[in-house]
Short mmCIF file of C-alpha atoms in Angstrom, two decimals:
data_model
loop_
_atom_site.label_atom_id
_atom_site.label_comp_id
_atom_site.label_asym_id
_atom_site.label_seq_id
_atom_site.Cartn_x
_atom_site.Cartn_y
_atom_site.Cartn_z
CA LEU A 61 0.00 0.00 0.00
CA ASP A 62 2.89 2.35 0.74
CA LYS A 63 3.66 3.40 -2.80
CA PRO A 64 6.66 5.70 -3.39
CA LEU A 65 5.97 9.36 -4.16
CA GLU A 66 6.69 8.97 -7.86
CA GLU A 67 3.79 6.52 -8.14
CA ARG A 68 1.31 8.87 -6.46
CA TYR A 69 -0.28 10.96 -9.21
CA TYR A 70 -2.81 12.78 -7.01
CA LEU A 71 -1.89 15.56 -4.63
CA GLY A 72 -4.97 15.21 -2.41
CA HIS A 73 -7.72 12.69 -1.72
CA PHE A 74 -11.19 12.85 -0.20
CA ILE A 75 -14.21 10.64 -0.81
CA GLY A 76 -17.26 11.39 1.29
CA TRP A 77 -20.65 12.99 1.58
CA PRO A 78 -21.12 16.72 2.11
CA ARG A 79 -22.11 17.59 5.65
CA PRO A 80 -22.77 20.96 7.29
CA PRO A 81 -20.91 21.96 10.46
CA HIS A 82 -22.12 20.73 13.82
CA ALA A 83 -25.25 22.42 15.13
CA SER A 84 -23.22 23.88 18.00
CA VAL A 85 -21.21 25.86 15.44
CA MET A 86 -23.87 27.01 12.99
CA ALA A 87 -27.37 26.09 11.88
CA ALA A 88 -27.29 23.63 8.96
CA GLU A 89 -29.52 25.80 6.78
CA ASP A 90 -27.06 28.69 7.13
CA CYS A 91 -24.12 26.62 5.88
CA ALA A 92 -25.52 24.27 3.25
CA ASP A 93 -22.90 24.34 0.47
CA ALA A 94 -19.36 25.28 -0.55
CA THR A 95 -20.10 29.01 -0.32
CA CYS A 96 -19.89 28.54 3.45
CA LYS A 97 -16.26 27.97 4.50
CA LEU A 98 -17.34 25.99 7.54
CA ASN A 99 -18.90 23.37 5.27
CA VAL A 100 -15.46 21.87 4.74
CA ARG A 101 -16.63 18.72 2.99
CA SER A 102 -18.52 20.71 0.37
CA VAL A 103 -15.52 22.98 -0.12
CA LEU A 104 -13.35 19.92 -0.78
CA LEU A 105 -15.88 18.34 -3.13
CA ALA A 106 -16.15 21.60 -5.07
CA MET A 107 -12.61 20.96 -6.33
CA LYS A 108 -13.90 18.05 -8.46
CA GLY A 109 -13.36 18.95 -12.10
CA GLN A 110 -11.60 22.17 -11.10
CA GLU A 111 -8.36 20.80 -9.67
CA PRO A 112 -7.02 17.90 -11.81
CA ASP A 113 -4.49 16.83 -9.19
CA MET A 114 -7.22 16.27 -6.58
CA HIS A 115 -9.07 12.96 -6.22
CA VAL A 116 -12.36 14.07 -4.67
CA ASP A 117 -15.88 12.74 -5.14
CA VAL A 118 -19.09 12.08 -3.25
CA ASP A 119 -19.62 8.37 -3.70
CA VAL A 120 -17.54 5.97 -5.77
CA PRO A 121 -16.99 2.19 -5.80
CA TYR A 122 -14.77 0.95 -2.99
CA LEU A 123 -11.95 -0.02 -5.36
CA GLU A 124 -11.78 3.47 -6.86
CA SER A 125 -11.72 5.01 -3.40
CA PHE A 126 -8.98 2.61 -2.33
CA LEU A 127 -6.85 3.34 -5.40
CA GLY A 128 -7.28 7.07 -4.84
CA LEU A 129 -6.22 6.70 -1.22
CA THR A 130 -3.08 4.76 -2.08
CA SER A 131 -2.25 6.98 -5.06
CA SER A 132 -2.41 10.33 -3.25
CA VAL A 133 0.26 12.22 -1.34
CA PHE A 134 -2.12 13.91 1.11
CA CYS A 135 -5.45 12.69 2.47
CA PHE A 136 -7.96 15.21 3.79
CA VAL A 137 -9.66 14.38 7.09
CA PRO A 138 -12.58 16.76 7.71
CA ARG A 139 -15.13 16.48 10.49
CA GLY A 140 -17.40 13.46 10.33
CA LYS A 141 -20.53 12.52 12.25
CA SER A 142 -18.80 10.66 15.07
CA ALA A 143 -16.24 11.50 17.73
CA TRP A 144 -13.60 9.31 16.08
CA SER A 145 -12.35 9.05 12.50
CA SER A 146 -11.33 5.82 10.80
CA ARG A 147 -10.33 8.01 7.84
CA PHE A 148 -7.47 9.40 9.93
CA PHE A 149 -6.13 5.99 10.95
CA GLN A 150 -6.27 4.40 7.49
CA THR A 151 -4.12 7.11 5.94
CA PHE A 152 -1.03 5.84 7.77
CA PHE A 153 -1.44 2.31 6.40
CA ALA A 154 -1.90 3.72 2.90
CA GLY A 155 1.28 5.80 3.14
CA CYS A 156 -0.80 8.97 2.71
CA ILE A 157 -0.10 12.06 4.83
CA PRO A 158 -3.22 12.98 6.85
CA VAL A 159 -4.40 16.60 6.76
CA LEU A 160 -6.78 17.28 9.64
CA LEU A 161 -9.45 19.85 8.77
CA ASN A 162 -11.31 19.82 12.06
CA ASP A 163 -10.33 22.55 14.51
CA ARG A 164 -11.86 20.71 17.47
CA TYR A 165 -10.41 17.29 16.78
CA GLU A 166 -7.37 16.13 18.72
CA ALA A 167 -5.68 13.02 17.33
CA PRO A 168 -5.25 10.15 19.83
CA PHE A 169 -2.08 9.73 21.89
CA GLY A 170 -0.81 13.23 21.19
CA GLU A 171 0.42 13.26 24.79
CA PHE A 172 3.47 11.22 23.79
CA LEU A 173 3.41 10.84 20.00
CA ASP A 174 5.03 13.51 17.86
CA LEU A 175 1.98 14.25 15.71
CA PRO A 176 3.53 17.19 13.77
CA SER A 177 6.18 14.78 12.47
CA SER A 178 3.53 12.91 10.49
CA THR A 179 0.37 14.98 10.33
CA ILE A 180 -0.77 18.39 9.14
CA LYS A 181 -3.53 20.16 11.07
CA TRP A 182 -4.87 23.12 9.14
CA PRO A 183 -7.62 25.69 9.90
CA ALA A 184 -10.83 24.21 8.51
CA THR A 185 -11.91 27.48 6.87
CA GLU A 186 -8.69 27.91 4.87
CA VAL A 187 -8.85 25.07 2.34
CA PRO A 188 -7.85 27.21 -0.70
CA GLU A 189 -4.73 28.41 1.15
CA LEU A 190 -4.03 24.81 2.16
CA VAL A 191 -4.01 23.56 -1.44
CA SER A 192 -1.54 26.28 -2.40
CA HIS A 193 0.64 25.37 0.58
CA LEU A 194 0.68 21.66 -0.30
CA ARG A 195 1.66 22.36 -3.90
CA GLN A 196 4.65 24.40 -2.78
CA MET A 197 5.86 21.97 -0.12
CA HIS A 198 9.38 20.70 -0.67
CA THR A 199 9.84 17.04 -1.55
CA GLU A 200 12.17 16.57 1.43
CA THR A 201 9.44 17.76 3.79
CA VAL A 202 6.85 15.48 2.21
CA HIS A 203 9.19 12.51 2.47
CA ALA A 204 9.91 13.28 6.13
CA LEU A 205 6.18 13.39 6.94
CA ARG A 206 5.63 10.03 5.25
CA VAL A 207 8.50 8.44 7.14
CA GLY A 208 7.32 10.01 10.39
CA GLY A 209 3.91 8.42 9.99
CA ARG A 210 5.07 4.83 9.61
CA PRO A 211 5.39 4.09 13.37
CA PHE A 212 1.84 5.38 13.85
CA ARG A 213 0.52 2.31 12.03
CA CYS A 214 1.46 0.31 15.11
CA TRP A 215 0.28 2.77 17.75
CA TYR A 216 -3.15 2.99 16.12
CA ALA A 217 -3.64 -0.78 15.84
CA TRP A 218 -5.02 -3.29 18.34
CA TYR A 219 -2.98 -6.42 17.78
CA PRO A 220 -4.79 -9.81 17.99
CA SER A 221 -4.67 -11.70 21.26
CA THR A 222 -3.21 -15.20 21.59
CA VAL A 223 -6.78 -16.46 21.78
CA GLU A 224 -7.46 -15.20 18.25
CA TRP A 225 -4.12 -16.11 16.65
CA SER A 226 -1.44 -18.54 17.67
CA TRP A 227 2.07 -17.19 18.17
CA ILE A 228 3.33 -18.81 14.96
CA ASP A 229 0.50 -17.43 12.83
CA LEU A 230 1.03 -13.96 14.24
CA ASN A 231 4.72 -13.93 13.38
CA ARG A 232 4.00 -15.08 9.84
CA SER A 233 1.36 -12.43 9.25
CA LYS A 234 1.68 -9.20 7.32
CA PHE A 235 0.86 -7.40 10.54
CA ASN A 236 4.17 -8.51 12.00
CA GLU A 237 5.99 -7.17 8.93
CA THR A 238 4.25 -3.80 9.32
CA CYS A 239 4.83 -3.53 13.07
CA ALA A 240 7.99 -5.38 14.03
CA HIS A 241 7.69 -4.12 17.62
CA TYR A 242 3.93 -4.59 17.89
CA HIS A 243 4.25 -5.94 21.44
CA LEU A 244 5.72 -2.59 22.58
CA GLN A 245 4.00 -0.17 20.22
CA ASN A 246 0.25 -0.67 19.90
CA ALA A 247 -3.01 0.96 20.93
CA TYR A 248 -3.30 -1.17 24.08
CA VAL A 249 0.12 -0.04 25.33
CA ALA A 250 -0.72 3.57 24.45
CA VAL A 251 -3.98 3.53 26.41
CA THR A 252 -2.21 1.89 29.35
CA GLN A 253 0.42 4.63 29.36
CA LEU A 254 -2.28 7.29 29.46
CA LEU A 255 -4.26 5.59 32.21
CA ALA A 256 -1.32 4.66 34.45
CA PRO A 257 -0.86 8.16 35.95
CA LYS A 258 -4.57 8.23 36.78
CA ALA A 259 -4.30 5.15 39.00
CA THR A 260 -5.01 5.80 42.63
CA LYS A 261 -1.99 6.55 44.81
CA SER A 262 -3.78 5.95 48.09
CA LYS A 263 -1.71 4.03 50.65
CA LEU A 264 -4.85 2.71 52.34
CA ARG A 265 -6.34 -0.36 50.69
CA PHE A 266 -9.52 -0.31 52.79
CA TYR A 267 -11.18 2.62 54.48
CA GLY A 268 -14.59 3.98 55.49
CA ARG A 269 -16.71 4.73 58.57
CA GLY A 270 -15.98 2.21 61.25
CA VAL A 271 -13.25 0.52 59.20
CA ILE A 272 -9.72 0.35 60.58
CA PRO A 273 -7.37 1.68 57.88
CA ARG A 274 -4.93 -0.95 56.64
#
């Protein structure tokens, strides 16, 4: 999936339905199309037929969407309808550089992962300026972002348990080739690292009214 840059003939990729901003930001009827900058999805889709180096469309067959994803340098990740975004995670496996276009979205594990080394987060209302910026980006910078994103494939993956796969099968799988240190770098380890500081530090195991502390 991780094609080299010279085999990626699209600058940007986005396949999805138009969707107005969240009701907490603006009423849907006041931001219904690409004339409203906050309707980021519509702004992206408006590039169809206007920007030949952009692979954008509303609804296409899965294979076409997949080929566009793996043949693009940057993948746009605007706001969706849920609190999480599979679109963001899949970009790393496709070797595509994610461009977050959601001012309120914070990518997971940013507490210890160097997100700027692999990801671009751009103001959602400045898509035209973004396209110009991406076209002028130096090849060395693009390459560095792609390389920086490779370890994220492991951190954003839940590896199968021994109940699901035997040890031998796991080591023969493509997953092991993608994440050589999967046992140290995976979503489970990341969540554990974030939760560990929140663990209680109380020295008393049992306490309460009428209970002798011990």
